[in-house]
Each structure stands twice: as structure tokens, then as C-alpha cells.
Amino acid sequence: AQSVTQLDSQVPVFEEAPVELRCNYSSSVSVYLFWYVQYPNQGLQLLLKYLSGSTLVKGINGFEAEFNKSQTSFHLRKPSVHISDTAEYFCAVSDVQDTGRRALTFGSGTRLQVQP
Amino acid sequence: DTGVSQNPRHKITKRGQNVTFRCDPISEHNRLYWYRQTLGQGPEFLTYFQNEAQLEKSRLLSDRFSAERPKGSFSTLEIQRTEQGDSAMYLCASSPQSGGRETQYFGPGTRLLVL
């Protein structure tokens, strides 16, 4: 069984400040890792993903995340946030094996609130 | 590439009524997924299709729920005898067979409110 924990339900931050959104996962198999962003009343947009290789992955809108296997973490970071980054952010995992569970398992989300 | 589309975007119904949602995946994506998202929570997996075959169903998919993908293209999700607890956002996603099959692309969702 897989599980994803996003410890912070809300993260308030001032504009142009750095931010880190935390994600920890638990799985008995190797996983792919994803961050999605959801704006109000919209679907999910892929920010970035870790499949293999370099543990530091860069995504859209200036976001990056680092995979730490020993800590089973995949924290999302941005050095300077904008008002437009205000949204809900979801961390998710799926099995590496194509014969495994194909569905994504999501965390409960972190609401990033950027204040002027 | 027009992305995943879902219709309707919003649905209000009375308890006990049946509702049906439609999802059109990205063209040539043969994998299609349905998720449900309740307020303040992350999406939860409901079911998965590869072409027209429904290969996985979650325990969340009660007997009142049925999903189809008859020609391996669009999919429908029907909820019979709706209950207030069915109120949620229903999300559809698709992914290709290979070359990026691990990445799911989501539609805008259908928000259901059961009165």
C-alpha cells in the first residue's frame, strides 16, 4: 500500500519570499513522484515529476523538487513566489512497475497563500 | 492537442436522481482514469481503463457507480440514486500507452452537488 503525507495544510508566505512545501511518502515498491497544482474550480496541472536520474527536478513556473530516497521525501520549492502562485498543491505517487497499481495516490494537499 | 475535456462542468441534482458525466481524453491516449475529490482533500482513485477494458476499480466505486468506455475513446461515469455524500468534484485523466505512460493529464472536472 502507498500513502502520501503533506504535513502542512496551509502555508502563508509573502510575495517574493522563498517557499517549501513538504511531501513524504510510504511505499513497499519503487515509485514515481509528482507535484500537481490546482487553481480554484479547475483540474490538476502537472508541475513536475521524478521518474529516475537526477534527484533534483525542475518544473514549470520556477518550481523545483528534490527526491530524497533515504528520507522518502519529495519537497517542492520556489525561491521567490508570486501572487499568482496562490493555489492548492498536491503531491502524488504511482508504481514504477507497469504491472503494478497504475492509479496515482495523492496527499491531502497544501494551500499556498501568497500575500502582498 | 486539446487536452482532456469533461462535460458538464457543473451538475446540481436532487437526491435519488441518476447523473452521467462524460470524459474525452487526449487523442491517442489509451489509458483513462476517474478520480473523486471531496472538499479539502486530494483526489481519490475510482477506476481505470486501458482502451475499452476496465482493468481496476476502487472500493470507493459502489454498486451505484458504473463507468464505461465502449469504443476505447470517451468514457462515461454514471451515478444511480445519488446521495448527498456523492457531492464532489469528479476528475478524469488520461495517459498514453507508452512514452510517458506514467504521467496522467487531468481534465477540468465535473462538480456535482446533490441536494
Tab-separated table of C-alpha atoms in Angstrom:
chain	number	residue	atom	x	y	z
A	1	ALA	CA	0.000	0.000	0.000
A	2	GLN	CA	1.112	3.536	-0.693
A	3	SER	CA	0.462	6.711	1.231
A	4	VAL	CA	1.426	10.334	0.841
A	5	THR	CA	1.643	12.830	3.675
A	6	GLN	CA	1.621	16.560	3.199
A	7	LEU	CA	2.223	17.843	6.684
A	8	ASP	CA	1.223	21.450	6.061
A	9	SER	CA	-2.388	22.045	5.136
A	10	GLN	CA	-1.765	25.778	4.643
A	11	VAL	CA	1.382	27.781	4.018
A	12	PRO	CA	1.099	31.578	4.122
A	13	VAL	CA	4.027	33.446	2.613
A	14	PHE	CA	4.775	36.962	1.455
A	15	GLU	CA	5.319	37.774	-2.193
A	16	GLU	CA	8.938	37.320	-3.384
A	17	ALA	CA	9.782	35.158	-0.367
A	18	PRO	CA	11.024	31.571	-0.790
A	19	VAL	CA	8.728	28.661	-0.020
A	20	GLU	CA	8.994	24.929	0.609
A	21	LEU	CA	6.019	22.563	0.553
A	22	ARG	CA	6.735	19.265	2.219
A	23	CYS	CA	5.815	15.809	0.974
A	24	ASN	CA	6.666	12.438	2.478
A	25	TYR	CA	5.570	9.098	1.094
A	26	SER	CA	5.409	5.481	2.138
A	27	SER	CA	5.534	2.589	-0.303
A	28	SER	CA	6.686	-1.026	-0.408
A	29	VAL	CA	7.667	-0.667	-4.076
A	30	SER	CA	9.601	1.835	-6.143
A	31	VAL	CA	7.534	4.850	-7.083
A	32	TYR	CA	7.328	7.752	-9.447
A	33	LEU	CA	6.702	11.103	-7.767
A	34	PHE	CA	4.653	14.058	-8.954
A	35	TRP	CA	3.572	17.522	-7.921
A	36	TYR	CA	0.327	18.927	-9.308
A	37	VAL	CA	-1.184	22.390	-8.837
A	38	GLN	CA	-4.902	23.111	-8.700
A	39	TYR	CA	-6.331	26.592	-9.119
A	40	PRO	CA	-9.870	27.277	-7.823
A	41	ASN	CA	-12.574	25.328	-9.650
A	42	GLN	CA	-10.081	23.804	-12.067
A	43	GLY	CA	-8.486	20.441	-12.671
A	44	LEU	CA	-4.930	19.481	-11.822
A	45	GLN	CA	-1.939	20.748	-13.774
A	46	LEU	CA	1.356	18.887	-13.682
A	47	LEU	CA	4.161	20.967	-12.148
A	48	LEU	CA	6.966	18.431	-12.245
A	49	LYS	CA	7.792	14.759	-11.890
A	50	TYR	CA	10.587	12.487	-10.761
A	51	LEU	CA	10.987	9.272	-12.720
A	52	SER	CA	14.685	8.451	-12.410
A	53	GLY	CA	18.114	10.016	-12.667
A	54	SER	CA	18.980	13.352	-11.101
A	55	THR	CA	17.213	13.783	-7.792
A	56	LEU	CA	16.691	17.499	-8.402
A	57	VAL	CA	13.943	18.097	-10.900
A	58	LYS	CA	12.811	21.382	-12.337
A	59	GLY	CA	9.273	22.138	-13.376
A	60	ILE	CA	7.115	24.890	-14.722
A	61	ASN	CA	6.662	28.336	-13.185
A	62	GLY	CA	10.075	28.264	-11.493
A	63	PHE	CA	9.315	25.345	-9.166
A	64	GLU	CA	11.747	22.566	-8.367
A	65	ALA	CA	11.700	19.495	-6.147
A	66	GLU	CA	14.275	17.166	-4.696
A	67	PHE	CA	13.813	13.428	-4.276
A	68	ASN	CA	15.393	12.054	-1.125
A	69	LYS	CA	15.135	8.273	-1.041
A	70	SER	CA	16.508	7.819	2.466
A	71	GLN	CA	14.051	10.348	3.854
A	72	THR	CA	11.255	9.188	1.492
A	73	SER	CA	10.578	12.822	0.729
A	74	PHE	CA	9.895	14.938	-2.336
A	75	HIS	CA	9.698	18.547	-1.154
A	76	LEU	CA	8.672	21.303	-3.545
A	77	ARG	CA	10.499	24.627	-3.525
A	78	LYS	CA	10.427	28.002	-5.200
A	79	PRO	CA	12.990	30.719	-4.478
A	80	SER	CA	10.597	33.643	-4.983
A	81	VAL	CA	6.824	33.321	-5.095
A	82	HIS	CA	4.265	35.475	-6.878
A	83	ILE	CA	0.684	36.286	-6.051
A	84	SER	CA	-0.312	34.081	-8.988
A	85	ASP	CA	1.193	31.037	-7.226
A	86	THR	CA	-1.702	31.065	-4.771
A	87	ALA	CA	-3.299	27.648	-5.269
A	88	GLU	CA	-3.604	24.126	-3.858
A	89	TYR	CA	-0.590	21.878	-4.375
A	90	PHE	CA	-0.782	18.091	-4.383
A	91	CYS	CA	1.987	15.547	-4.108
A	92	ALA	CA	1.308	12.134	-5.658
A	93	VAL	CA	2.993	8.769	-6.228
A	94	SER	CA	2.476	5.806	-8.546
A	95	ASP	CA	4.115	2.411	-9.015
A	96	VAL	CA	7.184	2.220	-11.220
A	97	GLN	CA	6.176	-1.232	-12.400
A	98	ASP	CA	3.636	-1.016	-15.202
A	99	THR	CA	2.048	-4.185	-13.915
A	100	GLY	CA	1.590	-2.546	-10.549
A	101	ARG	CA	-1.088	-0.141	-9.431
A	102	ARG	CA	-1.495	2.449	-12.149
A	103	ALA	CA	-3.518	4.898	-10.146
A	104	LEU	CA	-1.996	7.939	-8.514
A	105	THR	CA	-2.110	8.152	-4.739
A	106	PHE	CA	-2.416	11.754	-3.620
A	107	GLY	CA	-1.681	13.633	-0.445
A	108	SER	CA	-4.352	15.823	1.112
A	109	GLY	CA	-2.884	18.973	-0.392
A	110	THR	CA	-1.193	22.165	0.788
A	111	ARG	CA	-2.809	25.519	0.215
A	112	LEU	CA	-0.193	28.106	-0.661
A	113	GLN	CA	-1.399	31.626	0.158
A	114	VAL	CA	0.842	34.351	-1.203
A	115	GLN	CA	0.282	37.709	0.431
A	116	PRO	CA	1.366	41.083	-0.971
B	1	ASP	CA	-3.698	18.575	-28.648
B	2	THR	CA	-6.773	19.994	-26.961
B	3	GLY	CA	-6.321	18.336	-23.593
B	4	VAL	CA	-8.760	16.282	-21.567
B	5	SER	CA	-12.308	17.632	-21.655
B	6	GLN	CA	-15.177	16.895	-19.295
B	7	ASN	CA	-18.877	17.634	-19.522
B	8	PRO	CA	-20.810	19.022	-17.861
B	9	ARG	CA	-18.584	21.230	-15.729
B	10	HIS	CA	-21.270	21.578	-13.076
B	11	LYS	CA	-24.277	19.449	-12.162
B	12	ILE	CA	-26.904	20.040	-9.499
B	13	THR	CA	-29.317	17.216	-8.858
B	14	LYS	CA	-31.775	16.042	-6.271
B	15	ARG	CA	-31.121	13.062	-4.096
B	16	GLY	CA	-32.251	9.865	-5.767
B	17	GLN	CA	-31.740	11.057	-9.322
B	18	ASN	CA	-29.277	9.499	-11.768
B	19	VAL	CA	-26.460	11.529	-13.295
B	20	THR	CA	-23.975	10.829	-16.076
B	21	PHE	CA	-20.654	12.539	-16.752
B	22	ARG	CA	-18.570	12.385	-19.892
B	23	CYS	CA	-14.799	12.480	-20.340
B	24	ASP	CA	-12.938	12.898	-23.632
B	25	PRO	CA	-9.256	12.026	-23.196
B	26	ILE	CA	-6.322	13.405	-25.142
B	27	SER	CA	-6.461	11.798	-28.570
B	28	GLU	CA	-4.438	8.593	-28.850
B	29	HIS	CA	-4.206	8.247	-25.059
B	30	ASN	CA	-5.419	4.726	-24.485
B	31	ARG	CA	-5.412	4.916	-20.675
B	32	LEU	CA	-8.206	6.705	-18.872
B	33	TYR	CA	-8.763	7.236	-15.146
B	34	TRP	CA	-11.577	8.556	-12.972
B	35	TYR	CA	-10.970	10.173	-9.590
B	36	ARG	CA	-13.207	11.781	-6.990
B	37	GLN	CA	-12.171	14.810	-4.960
B	38	THR	CA	-14.120	15.987	-1.937
B	39	LEU	CA	-13.673	19.411	-0.394
B	40	GLY	CA	-10.292	19.889	1.228
B	41	GLN	CA	-8.961	16.519	0.131
B	42	GLY	CA	-6.741	15.137	-2.578
B	43	PRO	CA	-8.234	13.164	-5.456
B	44	GLU	CA	-9.071	9.516	-4.779
B	45	PHE	CA	-8.883	6.862	-7.465
B	46	LEU	CA	-12.149	5.351	-8.698
B	47	THR	CA	-11.423	3.314	-11.805
B	48	TYR	CA	-9.036	2.799	-14.734
B	49	PHE	CA	-9.465	1.790	-18.379
B	50	GLN	CA	-6.947	0.592	-20.896
B	51	ASN	CA	-8.683	1.005	-24.239
B	52	GLU	CA	-12.218	-0.292	-23.634
B	53	ALA	CA	-11.275	-2.682	-20.835
B	54	GLN	CA	-11.935	-1.632	-17.252
B	55	LEU	CA	-8.880	-3.051	-15.511
B	56	GLU	CA	-9.094	-1.693	-11.990
B	57	LYS	CA	-11.843	-0.492	-9.679
B	58	SER	CA	-11.525	1.084	-6.268
B	59	ARG	CA	-13.578	0.022	-3.287
B	60	LEU	CA	-14.957	3.568	-3.439
B	61	LEU	CA	-16.834	2.574	-6.578
B	62	SER	CA	-20.045	1.315	-5.016
B	63	ASP	CA	-22.761	-0.600	-6.861
B	64	ARG	CA	-24.443	2.700	-7.684
B	65	PHE	CA	-21.459	3.757	-9.778
B	66	SER	CA	-20.753	2.460	-13.258
B	67	ALA	CA	-18.166	3.532	-15.797
B	68	GLU	CA	-17.868	2.638	-19.441
B	69	ARG	CA	-15.540	3.268	-22.325
B	70	PRO	CA	-17.291	1.453	-25.140
B	71	LYS	CA	-15.029	2.248	-28.081
B	72	GLY	CA	-11.857	2.987	-26.224
B	73	SER	CA	-12.232	6.713	-26.747
B	74	PHE	CA	-14.535	8.763	-24.488
B	75	SER	CA	-15.770	7.460	-21.171
B	76	THR	CA	-18.919	7.946	-19.112
B	77	LEU	CA	-19.374	7.736	-15.359
B	78	GLU	CA	-22.919	7.182	-14.135
B	79	ILE	CA	-24.138	7.500	-10.581
B	80	GLN	CA	-27.524	5.978	-9.853
B	81	ARG	CA	-29.780	7.015	-6.968
B	82	THR	CA	-27.484	9.843	-5.968
B	83	GLU	CA	-26.879	10.563	-2.296
B	84	GLN	CA	-25.695	13.773	-0.647
B	85	GLY	CA	-22.389	12.066	0.072
B	86	ASP	CA	-21.779	11.829	-3.675
B	87	SER	CA	-21.302	15.607	-3.823
B	88	ALA	CA	-17.725	16.076	-5.040
B	89	MET	CA	-15.541	17.016	-7.973
B	90	TYR	CA	-15.181	14.136	-10.434
B	91	LEU	CA	-11.898	14.268	-12.310
B	92	CYS	CA	-10.873	12.401	-15.421
B	93	ALA	CA	-7.282	11.864	-16.536
B	94	SER	CA	-5.570	10.157	-19.449
B	95	SER	CA	-2.117	8.871	-20.294
B	96	PRO	CA	-0.513	7.240	-23.319
B	97	GLN	CA	0.251	3.535	-23.687
B	98	SER	CA	3.993	4.173	-23.849
B	99	GLY	CA	6.421	7.043	-23.970
B	100	GLY	CA	5.147	8.846	-20.935
B	101	ARG	CA	2.557	6.363	-19.722
B	102	GLU	CA	3.419	7.216	-16.141
B	103	THR	CA	2.159	10.791	-16.474
B	104	GLN	CA	-1.556	11.476	-16.159
B	105	TYR	CA	-3.106	14.606	-17.621
B	106	PHE	CA	-6.246	15.856	-15.946
B	107	GLY	CA	-9.387	17.473	-17.236
B	108	PRO	CA	-11.147	20.427	-15.576
B	109	GLY	CA	-13.508	18.178	-13.636
B	110	THR	CA	-17.262	17.953	-13.141
B	111	ARG	CA	-18.529	19.394	-9.876
B	112	LEU	CA	-21.579	17.533	-8.583
B	113	LEU	CA	-23.900	18.899	-5.922
B	114	VAL	CA	-26.622	16.590	-4.618
B	115	LEU	CA	-29.418	18.409	-2.787
